[in-house]
PDB file of C-alpha atoms in Angstrom:
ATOM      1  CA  UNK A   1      47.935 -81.241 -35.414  1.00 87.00           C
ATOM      2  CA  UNK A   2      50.627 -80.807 -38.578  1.00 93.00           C
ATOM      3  CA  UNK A   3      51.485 -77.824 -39.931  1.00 96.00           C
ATOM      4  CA  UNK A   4      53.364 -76.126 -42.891  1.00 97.00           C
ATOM      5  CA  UNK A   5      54.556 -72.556 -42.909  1.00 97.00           C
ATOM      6  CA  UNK A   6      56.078 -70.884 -45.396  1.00 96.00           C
ATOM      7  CA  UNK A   7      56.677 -67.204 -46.635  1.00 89.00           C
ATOM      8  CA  UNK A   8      53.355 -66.359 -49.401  1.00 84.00           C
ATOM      9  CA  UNK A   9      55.480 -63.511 -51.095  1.00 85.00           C
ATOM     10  CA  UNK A  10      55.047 -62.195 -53.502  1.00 95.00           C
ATOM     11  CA  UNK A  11      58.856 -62.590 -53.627  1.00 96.00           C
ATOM     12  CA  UNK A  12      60.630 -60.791 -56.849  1.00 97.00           C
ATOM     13  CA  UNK A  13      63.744 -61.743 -58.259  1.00 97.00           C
ATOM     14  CA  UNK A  14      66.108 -61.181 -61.145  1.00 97.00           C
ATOM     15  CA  UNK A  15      66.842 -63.881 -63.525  1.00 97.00           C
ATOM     16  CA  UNK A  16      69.904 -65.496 -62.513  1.00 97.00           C
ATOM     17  CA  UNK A  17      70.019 -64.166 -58.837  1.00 97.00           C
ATOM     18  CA  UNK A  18      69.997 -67.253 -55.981  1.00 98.00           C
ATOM     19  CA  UNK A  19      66.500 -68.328 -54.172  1.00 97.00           C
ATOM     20  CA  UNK A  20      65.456 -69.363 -51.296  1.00 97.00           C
ATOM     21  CA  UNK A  21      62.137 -70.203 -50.388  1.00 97.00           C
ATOM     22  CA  UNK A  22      61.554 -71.595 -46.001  1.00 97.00           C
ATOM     23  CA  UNK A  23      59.376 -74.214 -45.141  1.00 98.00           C
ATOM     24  CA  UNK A  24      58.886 -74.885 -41.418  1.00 98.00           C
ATOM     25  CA  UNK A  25      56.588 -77.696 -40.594  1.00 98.00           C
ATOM     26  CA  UNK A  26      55.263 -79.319 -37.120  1.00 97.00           C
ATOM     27  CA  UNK A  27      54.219 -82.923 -36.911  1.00 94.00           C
ATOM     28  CA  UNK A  28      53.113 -85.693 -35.144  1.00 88.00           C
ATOM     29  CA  UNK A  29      54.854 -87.966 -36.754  1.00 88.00           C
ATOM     30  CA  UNK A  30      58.173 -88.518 -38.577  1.00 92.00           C
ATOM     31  CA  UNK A  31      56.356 -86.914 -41.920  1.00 96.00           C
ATOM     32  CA  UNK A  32      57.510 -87.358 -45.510  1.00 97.00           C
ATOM     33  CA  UNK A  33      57.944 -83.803 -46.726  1.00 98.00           C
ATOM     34  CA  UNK A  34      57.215 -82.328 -50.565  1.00 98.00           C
ATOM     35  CA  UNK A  35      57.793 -79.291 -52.408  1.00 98.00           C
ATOM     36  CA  UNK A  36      54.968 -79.004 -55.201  1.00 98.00           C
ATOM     37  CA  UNK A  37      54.915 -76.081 -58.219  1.00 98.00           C
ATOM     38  CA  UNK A  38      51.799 -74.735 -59.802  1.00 95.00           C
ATOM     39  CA  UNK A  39      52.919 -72.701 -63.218  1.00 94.00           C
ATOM     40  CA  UNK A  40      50.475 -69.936 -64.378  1.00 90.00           C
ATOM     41  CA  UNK A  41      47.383 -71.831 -65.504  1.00 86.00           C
ATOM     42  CA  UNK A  42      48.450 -75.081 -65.057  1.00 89.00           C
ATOM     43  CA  UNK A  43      47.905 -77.886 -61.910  1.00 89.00           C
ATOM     44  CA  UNK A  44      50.207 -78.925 -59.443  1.00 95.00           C
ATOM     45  CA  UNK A  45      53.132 -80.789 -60.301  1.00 96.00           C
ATOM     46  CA  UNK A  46      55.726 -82.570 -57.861  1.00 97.00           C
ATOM     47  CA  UNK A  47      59.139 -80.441 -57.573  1.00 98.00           C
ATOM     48  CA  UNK A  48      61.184 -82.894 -55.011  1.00 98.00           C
ATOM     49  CA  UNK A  49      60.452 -84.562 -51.955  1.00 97.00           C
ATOM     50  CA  UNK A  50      62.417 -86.079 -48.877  1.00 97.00           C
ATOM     51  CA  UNK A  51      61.271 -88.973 -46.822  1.00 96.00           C
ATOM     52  CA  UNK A  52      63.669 -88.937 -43.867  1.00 95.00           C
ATOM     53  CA  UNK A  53      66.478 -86.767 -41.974  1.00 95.00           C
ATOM     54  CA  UNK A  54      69.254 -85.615 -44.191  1.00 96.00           C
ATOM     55  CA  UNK A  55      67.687 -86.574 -47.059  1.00 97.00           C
ATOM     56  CA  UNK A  56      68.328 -83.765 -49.775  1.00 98.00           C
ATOM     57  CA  UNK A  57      65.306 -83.241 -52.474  1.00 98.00           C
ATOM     58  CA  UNK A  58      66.630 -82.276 -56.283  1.00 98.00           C
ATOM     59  CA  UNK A  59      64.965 -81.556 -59.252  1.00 97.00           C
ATOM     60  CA  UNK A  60      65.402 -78.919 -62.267  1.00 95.00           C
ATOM     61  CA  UNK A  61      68.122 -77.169 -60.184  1.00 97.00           C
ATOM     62  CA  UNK A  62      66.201 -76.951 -57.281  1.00 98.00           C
ATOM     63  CA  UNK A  63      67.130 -78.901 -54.037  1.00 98.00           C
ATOM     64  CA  UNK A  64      66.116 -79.181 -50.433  1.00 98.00           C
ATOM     65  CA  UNK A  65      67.355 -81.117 -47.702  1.00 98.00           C
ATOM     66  CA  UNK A  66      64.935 -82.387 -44.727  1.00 98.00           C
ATOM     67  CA  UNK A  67      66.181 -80.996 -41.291  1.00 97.00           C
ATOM     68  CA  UNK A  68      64.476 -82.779 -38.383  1.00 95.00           C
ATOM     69  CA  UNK A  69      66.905 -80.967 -36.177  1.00 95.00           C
ATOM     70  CA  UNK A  70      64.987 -77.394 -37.365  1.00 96.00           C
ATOM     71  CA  UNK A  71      62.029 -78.623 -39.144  1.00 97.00           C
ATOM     72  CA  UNK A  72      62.483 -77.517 -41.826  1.00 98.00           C
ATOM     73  CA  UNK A  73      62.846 -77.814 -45.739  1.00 98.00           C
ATOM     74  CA  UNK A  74      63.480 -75.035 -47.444  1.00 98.00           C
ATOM     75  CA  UNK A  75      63.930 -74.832 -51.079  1.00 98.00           C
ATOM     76  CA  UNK A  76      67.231 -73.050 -53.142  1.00 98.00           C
ATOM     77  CA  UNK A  77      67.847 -72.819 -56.412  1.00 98.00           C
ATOM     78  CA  UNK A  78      71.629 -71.103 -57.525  1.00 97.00           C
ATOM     79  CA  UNK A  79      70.670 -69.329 -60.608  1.00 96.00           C
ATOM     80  CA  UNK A  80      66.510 -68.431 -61.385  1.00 97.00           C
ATOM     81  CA  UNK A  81      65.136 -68.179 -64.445  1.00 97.00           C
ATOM     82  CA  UNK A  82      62.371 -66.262 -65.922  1.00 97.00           C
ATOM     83  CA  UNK A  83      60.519 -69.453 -66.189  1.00 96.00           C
ATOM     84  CA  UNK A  84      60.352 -70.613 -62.576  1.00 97.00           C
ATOM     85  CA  UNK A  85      57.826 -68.162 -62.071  1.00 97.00           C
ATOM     86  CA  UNK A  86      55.069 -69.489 -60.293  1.00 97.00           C
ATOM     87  CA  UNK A  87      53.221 -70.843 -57.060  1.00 96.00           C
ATOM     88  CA  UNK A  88      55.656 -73.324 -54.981  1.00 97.00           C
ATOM     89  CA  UNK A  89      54.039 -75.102 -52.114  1.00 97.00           C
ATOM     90  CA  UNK A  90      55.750 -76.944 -49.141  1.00 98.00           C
ATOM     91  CA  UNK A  91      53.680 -80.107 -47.625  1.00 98.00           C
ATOM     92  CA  UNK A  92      54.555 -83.103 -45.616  1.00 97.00           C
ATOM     93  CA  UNK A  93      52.225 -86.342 -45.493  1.00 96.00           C
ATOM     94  CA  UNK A  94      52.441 -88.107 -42.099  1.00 93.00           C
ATOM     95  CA  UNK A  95      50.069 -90.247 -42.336  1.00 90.00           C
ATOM     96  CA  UNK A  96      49.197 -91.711 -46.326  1.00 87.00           C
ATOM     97  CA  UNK A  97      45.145 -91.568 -45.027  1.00 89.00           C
ATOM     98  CA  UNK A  98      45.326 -87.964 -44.222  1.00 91.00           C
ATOM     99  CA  UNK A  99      46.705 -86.551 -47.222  1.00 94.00           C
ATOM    100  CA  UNK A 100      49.033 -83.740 -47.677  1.00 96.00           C
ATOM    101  CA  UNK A 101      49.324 -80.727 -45.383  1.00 96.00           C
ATOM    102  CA  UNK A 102      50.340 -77.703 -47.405  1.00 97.00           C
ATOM    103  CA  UNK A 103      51.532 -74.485 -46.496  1.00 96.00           C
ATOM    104  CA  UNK A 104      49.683 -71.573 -48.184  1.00 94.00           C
ATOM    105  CA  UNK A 105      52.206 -70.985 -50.728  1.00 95.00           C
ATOM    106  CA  UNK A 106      55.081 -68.654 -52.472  1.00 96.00           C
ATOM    107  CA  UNK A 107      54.383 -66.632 -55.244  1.00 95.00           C
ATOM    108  CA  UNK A 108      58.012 -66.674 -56.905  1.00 97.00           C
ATOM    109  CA  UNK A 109      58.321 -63.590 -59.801  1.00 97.00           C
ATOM    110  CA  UNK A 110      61.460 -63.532 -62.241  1.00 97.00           C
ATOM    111  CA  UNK A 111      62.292 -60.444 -64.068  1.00 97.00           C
ATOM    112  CA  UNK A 112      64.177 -60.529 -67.001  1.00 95.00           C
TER     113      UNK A 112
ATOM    114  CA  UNK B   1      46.536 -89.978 -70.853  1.00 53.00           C
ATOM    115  CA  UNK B   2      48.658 -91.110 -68.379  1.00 83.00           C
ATOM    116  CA  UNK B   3      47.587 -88.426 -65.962  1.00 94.00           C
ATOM    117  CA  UNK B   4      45.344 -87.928 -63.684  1.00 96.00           C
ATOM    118  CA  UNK B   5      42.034 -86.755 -65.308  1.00 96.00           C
ATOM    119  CA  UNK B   6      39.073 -84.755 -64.137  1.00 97.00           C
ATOM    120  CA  UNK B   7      36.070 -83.597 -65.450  1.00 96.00           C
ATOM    121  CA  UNK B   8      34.658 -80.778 -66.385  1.00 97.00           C
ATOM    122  CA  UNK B   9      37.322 -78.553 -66.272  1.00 96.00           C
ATOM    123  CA  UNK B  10      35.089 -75.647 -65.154  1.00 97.00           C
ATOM    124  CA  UNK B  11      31.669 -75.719 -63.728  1.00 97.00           C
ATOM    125  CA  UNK B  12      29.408 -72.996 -63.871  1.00 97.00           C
ATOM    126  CA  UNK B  13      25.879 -73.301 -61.894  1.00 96.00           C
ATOM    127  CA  UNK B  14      23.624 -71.432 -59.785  1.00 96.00           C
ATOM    128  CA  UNK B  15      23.225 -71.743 -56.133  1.00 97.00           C
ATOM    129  CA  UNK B  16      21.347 -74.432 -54.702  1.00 97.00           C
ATOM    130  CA  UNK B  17      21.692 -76.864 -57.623  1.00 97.00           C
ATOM    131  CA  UNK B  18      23.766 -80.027 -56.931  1.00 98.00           C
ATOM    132  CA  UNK B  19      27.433 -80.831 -58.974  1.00 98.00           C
ATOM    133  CA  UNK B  20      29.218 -83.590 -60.035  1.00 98.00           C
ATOM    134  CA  UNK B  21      32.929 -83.720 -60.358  1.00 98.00           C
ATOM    135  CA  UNK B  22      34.444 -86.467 -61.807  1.00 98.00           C
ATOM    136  CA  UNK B  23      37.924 -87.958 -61.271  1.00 98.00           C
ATOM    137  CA  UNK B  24      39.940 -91.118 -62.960  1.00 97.00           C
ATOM    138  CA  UNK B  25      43.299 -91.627 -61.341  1.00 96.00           C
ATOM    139  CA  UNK B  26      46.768 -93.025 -63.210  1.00 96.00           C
ATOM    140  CA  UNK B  27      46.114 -96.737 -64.050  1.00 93.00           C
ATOM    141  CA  UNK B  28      46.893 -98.981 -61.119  1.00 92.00           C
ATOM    142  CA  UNK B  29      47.035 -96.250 -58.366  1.00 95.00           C
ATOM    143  CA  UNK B  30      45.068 -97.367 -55.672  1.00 94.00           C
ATOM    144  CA  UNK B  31      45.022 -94.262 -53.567  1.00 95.00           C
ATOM    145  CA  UNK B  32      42.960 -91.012 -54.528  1.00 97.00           C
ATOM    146  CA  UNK B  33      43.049 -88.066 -53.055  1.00 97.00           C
ATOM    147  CA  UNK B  34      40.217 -84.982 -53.328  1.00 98.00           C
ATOM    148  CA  UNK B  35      41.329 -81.365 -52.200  1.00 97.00           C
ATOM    149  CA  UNK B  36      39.610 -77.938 -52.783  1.00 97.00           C
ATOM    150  CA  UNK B  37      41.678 -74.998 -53.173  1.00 94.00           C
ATOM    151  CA  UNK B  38      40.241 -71.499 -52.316  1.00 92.00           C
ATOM    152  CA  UNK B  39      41.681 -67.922 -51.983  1.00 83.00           C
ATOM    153  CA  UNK B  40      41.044 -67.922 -48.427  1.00 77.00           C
ATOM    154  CA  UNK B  41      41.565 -71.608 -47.122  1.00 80.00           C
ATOM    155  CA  UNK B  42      44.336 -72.496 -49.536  1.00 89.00           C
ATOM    156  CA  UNK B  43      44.491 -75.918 -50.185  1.00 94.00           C
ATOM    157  CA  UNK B  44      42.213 -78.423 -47.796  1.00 95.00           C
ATOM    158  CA  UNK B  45      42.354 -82.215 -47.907  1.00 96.00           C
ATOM    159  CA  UNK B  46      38.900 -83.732 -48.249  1.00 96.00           C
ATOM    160  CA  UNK B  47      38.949 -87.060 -48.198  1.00 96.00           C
ATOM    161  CA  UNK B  48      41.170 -90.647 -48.956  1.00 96.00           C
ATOM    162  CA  UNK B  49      40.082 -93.419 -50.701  1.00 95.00           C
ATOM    163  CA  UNK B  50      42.119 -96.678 -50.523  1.00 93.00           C
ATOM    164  CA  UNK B  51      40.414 -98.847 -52.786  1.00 90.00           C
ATOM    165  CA  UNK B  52      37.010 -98.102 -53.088  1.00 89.00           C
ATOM    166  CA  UNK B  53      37.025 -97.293 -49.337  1.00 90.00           C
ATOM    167  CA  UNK B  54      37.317 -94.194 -47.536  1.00 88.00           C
ATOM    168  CA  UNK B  55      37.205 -95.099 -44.044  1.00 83.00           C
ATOM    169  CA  UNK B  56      37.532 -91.390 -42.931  1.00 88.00           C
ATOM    170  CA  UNK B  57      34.774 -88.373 -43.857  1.00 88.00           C
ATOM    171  CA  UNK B  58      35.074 -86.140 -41.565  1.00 89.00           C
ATOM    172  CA  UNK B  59      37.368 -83.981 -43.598  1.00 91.00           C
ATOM    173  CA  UNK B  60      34.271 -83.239 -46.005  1.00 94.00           C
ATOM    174  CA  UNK B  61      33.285 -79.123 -45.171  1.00 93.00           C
ATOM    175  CA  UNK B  62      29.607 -79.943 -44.699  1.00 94.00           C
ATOM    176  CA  UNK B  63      26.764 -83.060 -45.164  1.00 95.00           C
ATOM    177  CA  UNK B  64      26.118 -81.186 -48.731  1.00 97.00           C
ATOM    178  CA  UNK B  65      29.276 -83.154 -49.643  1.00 97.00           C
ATOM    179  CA  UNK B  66      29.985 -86.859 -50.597  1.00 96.00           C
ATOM    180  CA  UNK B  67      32.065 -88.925 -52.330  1.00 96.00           C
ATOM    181  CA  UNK B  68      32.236 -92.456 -53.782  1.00 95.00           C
ATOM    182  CA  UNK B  69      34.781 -94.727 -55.885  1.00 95.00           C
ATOM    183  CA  UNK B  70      33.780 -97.415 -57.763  1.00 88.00           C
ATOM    184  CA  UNK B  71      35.796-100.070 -59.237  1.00 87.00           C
ATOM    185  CA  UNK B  72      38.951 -98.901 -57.624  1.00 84.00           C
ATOM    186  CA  UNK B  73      39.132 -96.343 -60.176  1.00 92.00           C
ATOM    187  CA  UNK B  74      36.776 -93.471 -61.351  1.00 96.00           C
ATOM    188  CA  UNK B  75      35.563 -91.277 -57.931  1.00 97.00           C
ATOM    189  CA  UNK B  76      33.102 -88.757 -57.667  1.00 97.00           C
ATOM    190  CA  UNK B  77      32.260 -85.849 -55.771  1.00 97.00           C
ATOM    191  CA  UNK B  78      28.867 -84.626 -55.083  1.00 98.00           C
ATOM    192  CA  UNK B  79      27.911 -81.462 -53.813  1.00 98.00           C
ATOM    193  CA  UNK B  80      23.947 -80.810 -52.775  1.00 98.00           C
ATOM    194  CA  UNK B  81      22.588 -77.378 -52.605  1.00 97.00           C
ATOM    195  CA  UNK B  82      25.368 -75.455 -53.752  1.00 97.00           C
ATOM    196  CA  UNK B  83      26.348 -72.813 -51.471  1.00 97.00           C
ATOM    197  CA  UNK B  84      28.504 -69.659 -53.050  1.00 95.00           C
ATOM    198  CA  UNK B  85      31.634 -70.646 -50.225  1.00 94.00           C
ATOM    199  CA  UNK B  86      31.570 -73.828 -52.427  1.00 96.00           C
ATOM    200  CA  UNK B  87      33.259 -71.934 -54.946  1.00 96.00           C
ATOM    201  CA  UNK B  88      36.711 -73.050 -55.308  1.00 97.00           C
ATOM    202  CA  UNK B  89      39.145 -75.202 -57.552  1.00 96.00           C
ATOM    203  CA  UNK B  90      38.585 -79.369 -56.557  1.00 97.00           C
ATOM    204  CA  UNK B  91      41.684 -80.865 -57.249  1.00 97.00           C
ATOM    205  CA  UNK B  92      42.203 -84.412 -57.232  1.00 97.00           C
ATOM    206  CA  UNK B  93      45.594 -86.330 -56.741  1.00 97.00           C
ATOM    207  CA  UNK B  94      46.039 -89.845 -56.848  1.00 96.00           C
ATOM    208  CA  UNK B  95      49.077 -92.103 -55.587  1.00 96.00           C
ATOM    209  CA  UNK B  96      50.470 -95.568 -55.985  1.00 94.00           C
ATOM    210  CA  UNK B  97      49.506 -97.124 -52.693  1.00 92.00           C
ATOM    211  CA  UNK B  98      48.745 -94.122 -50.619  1.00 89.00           C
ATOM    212  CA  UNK B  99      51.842 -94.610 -48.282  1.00 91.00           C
ATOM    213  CA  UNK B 100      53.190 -91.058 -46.751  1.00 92.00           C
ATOM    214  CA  UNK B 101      56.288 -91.380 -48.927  1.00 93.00           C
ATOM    215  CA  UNK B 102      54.391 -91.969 -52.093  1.00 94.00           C
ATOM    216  CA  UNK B 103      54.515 -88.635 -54.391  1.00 94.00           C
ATOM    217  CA  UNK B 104      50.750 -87.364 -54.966  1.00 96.00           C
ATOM    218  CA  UNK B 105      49.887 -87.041 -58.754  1.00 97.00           C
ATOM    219  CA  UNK B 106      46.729 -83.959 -59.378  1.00 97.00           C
ATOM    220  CA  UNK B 107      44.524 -83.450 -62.194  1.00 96.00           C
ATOM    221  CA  UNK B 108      44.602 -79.801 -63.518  1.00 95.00           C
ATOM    222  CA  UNK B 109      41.205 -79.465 -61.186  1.00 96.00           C
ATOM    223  CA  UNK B 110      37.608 -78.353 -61.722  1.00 97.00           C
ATOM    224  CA  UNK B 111      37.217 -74.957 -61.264  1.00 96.00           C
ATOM    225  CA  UNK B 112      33.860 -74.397 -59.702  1.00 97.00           C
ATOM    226  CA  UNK B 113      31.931 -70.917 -60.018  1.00 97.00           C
ATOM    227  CA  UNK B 114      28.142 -70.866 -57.746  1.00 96.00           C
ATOM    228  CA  UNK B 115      26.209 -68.192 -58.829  1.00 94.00           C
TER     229      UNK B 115
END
């Protein structure tokens, strides 16, 4: 079956120090692949996403490029800020029907 | 809105009483998407509808659960008997034609509390 896997943290930063989050996946198929955000008390909201190999995912400063050769997407971002604190999730769709695998998530913290 | 909307926004009941969550998708998205999000199973896909189809249940935890879509718009979710593992956030997503490279739009979710 598909799977996402990514580091669940909590990882702690300071503002203005580079991130990376990894995102390994496996998959049947030739998936689609997404990085979602959920901000304190608020639902999820698309970051990026990737659809085939090489593609590279950017959005808010954040980018990831899709890897077939590794599987993997992992997600950077140069310079954090205090406000990209929050829950980011990896997930790839391979097939629309099933919906969207997701990996269990990354609690990102930015100190001031 | 333009959103994806669902309703309540938290749901508060006592065990063995049956639920209703309710869902409306962005205008003219055909595909809808449930998902329940828990501490323990992270975020599970529950079922597809295309249409007012879903041609696949077997994601659904247990036969307490069931879903419909009518109209090609609003969708429900029905939970019988409420169990306290039922407790969790339902999210709902919806997306343009439900093909794999089609971004997923959620609600904010229904956060559901058994007693």
């Amino acid at each position: 079956g598909n799977s996402v896997t990514q580091m669940e943290g909590p990882v702690t930063l300071s503002e203005e120090a580079f991130l990376t989050i990894n995102c390994t996946y496996t998959a049947t198929g030739y998936p689609s692949l997404f990085w979602y955000v959920q901000y304190p008390g608020e639902g999820l909201q698309l970051l990026l996403k990737a659809t085939k190999a090489d593609d590279k995912g950017s959005n808010k400063g954040f980018e990831a490029t899709y890897r077939k050769e590794t599987t993997s997407f992992h997600l950077e971002k140069g310079s954090v800020q205090v406000s990209d604190s929050a829950v980011y999730f990896c997930a790839l769709s391979d097939r629309g029907a099933d919906g969207l695998t997701f990996g269990k998530g990354t609690h990102l913290i930015i100190q001031p | 809105g333009a959103g994806v909307s669902q309703s309540p926004s938290n749901k508060v009941t006592e065990k063995g009483k049956d639920v209703e969550l309710r869902c409306d998708p962005i205008s003219g998205h055909t595909a809808l998407y449930w998902y329940r999000q828990s501490l323990g199973q992270g975020l599970e896909f529950l079922i597809y509808f295309q249409g007012n189809s879903a041609p696949d249940k077997s994601g659904l935890p247990s036969d307490r659960f069931s879903a419909e879509r009518t109209g090609g718009s609003v969708s429900t979710l029905t939970i019988q008997r409420t169990q306290q593992e039922d407790s969790a956030v339902y999210l709902c997503a919806s997306s343009l034609e439900g093909q794999k490279n089609q971004p997923q739009h959620f609600g904010d979710g229904t956060r559901l509390s058994i007693l």
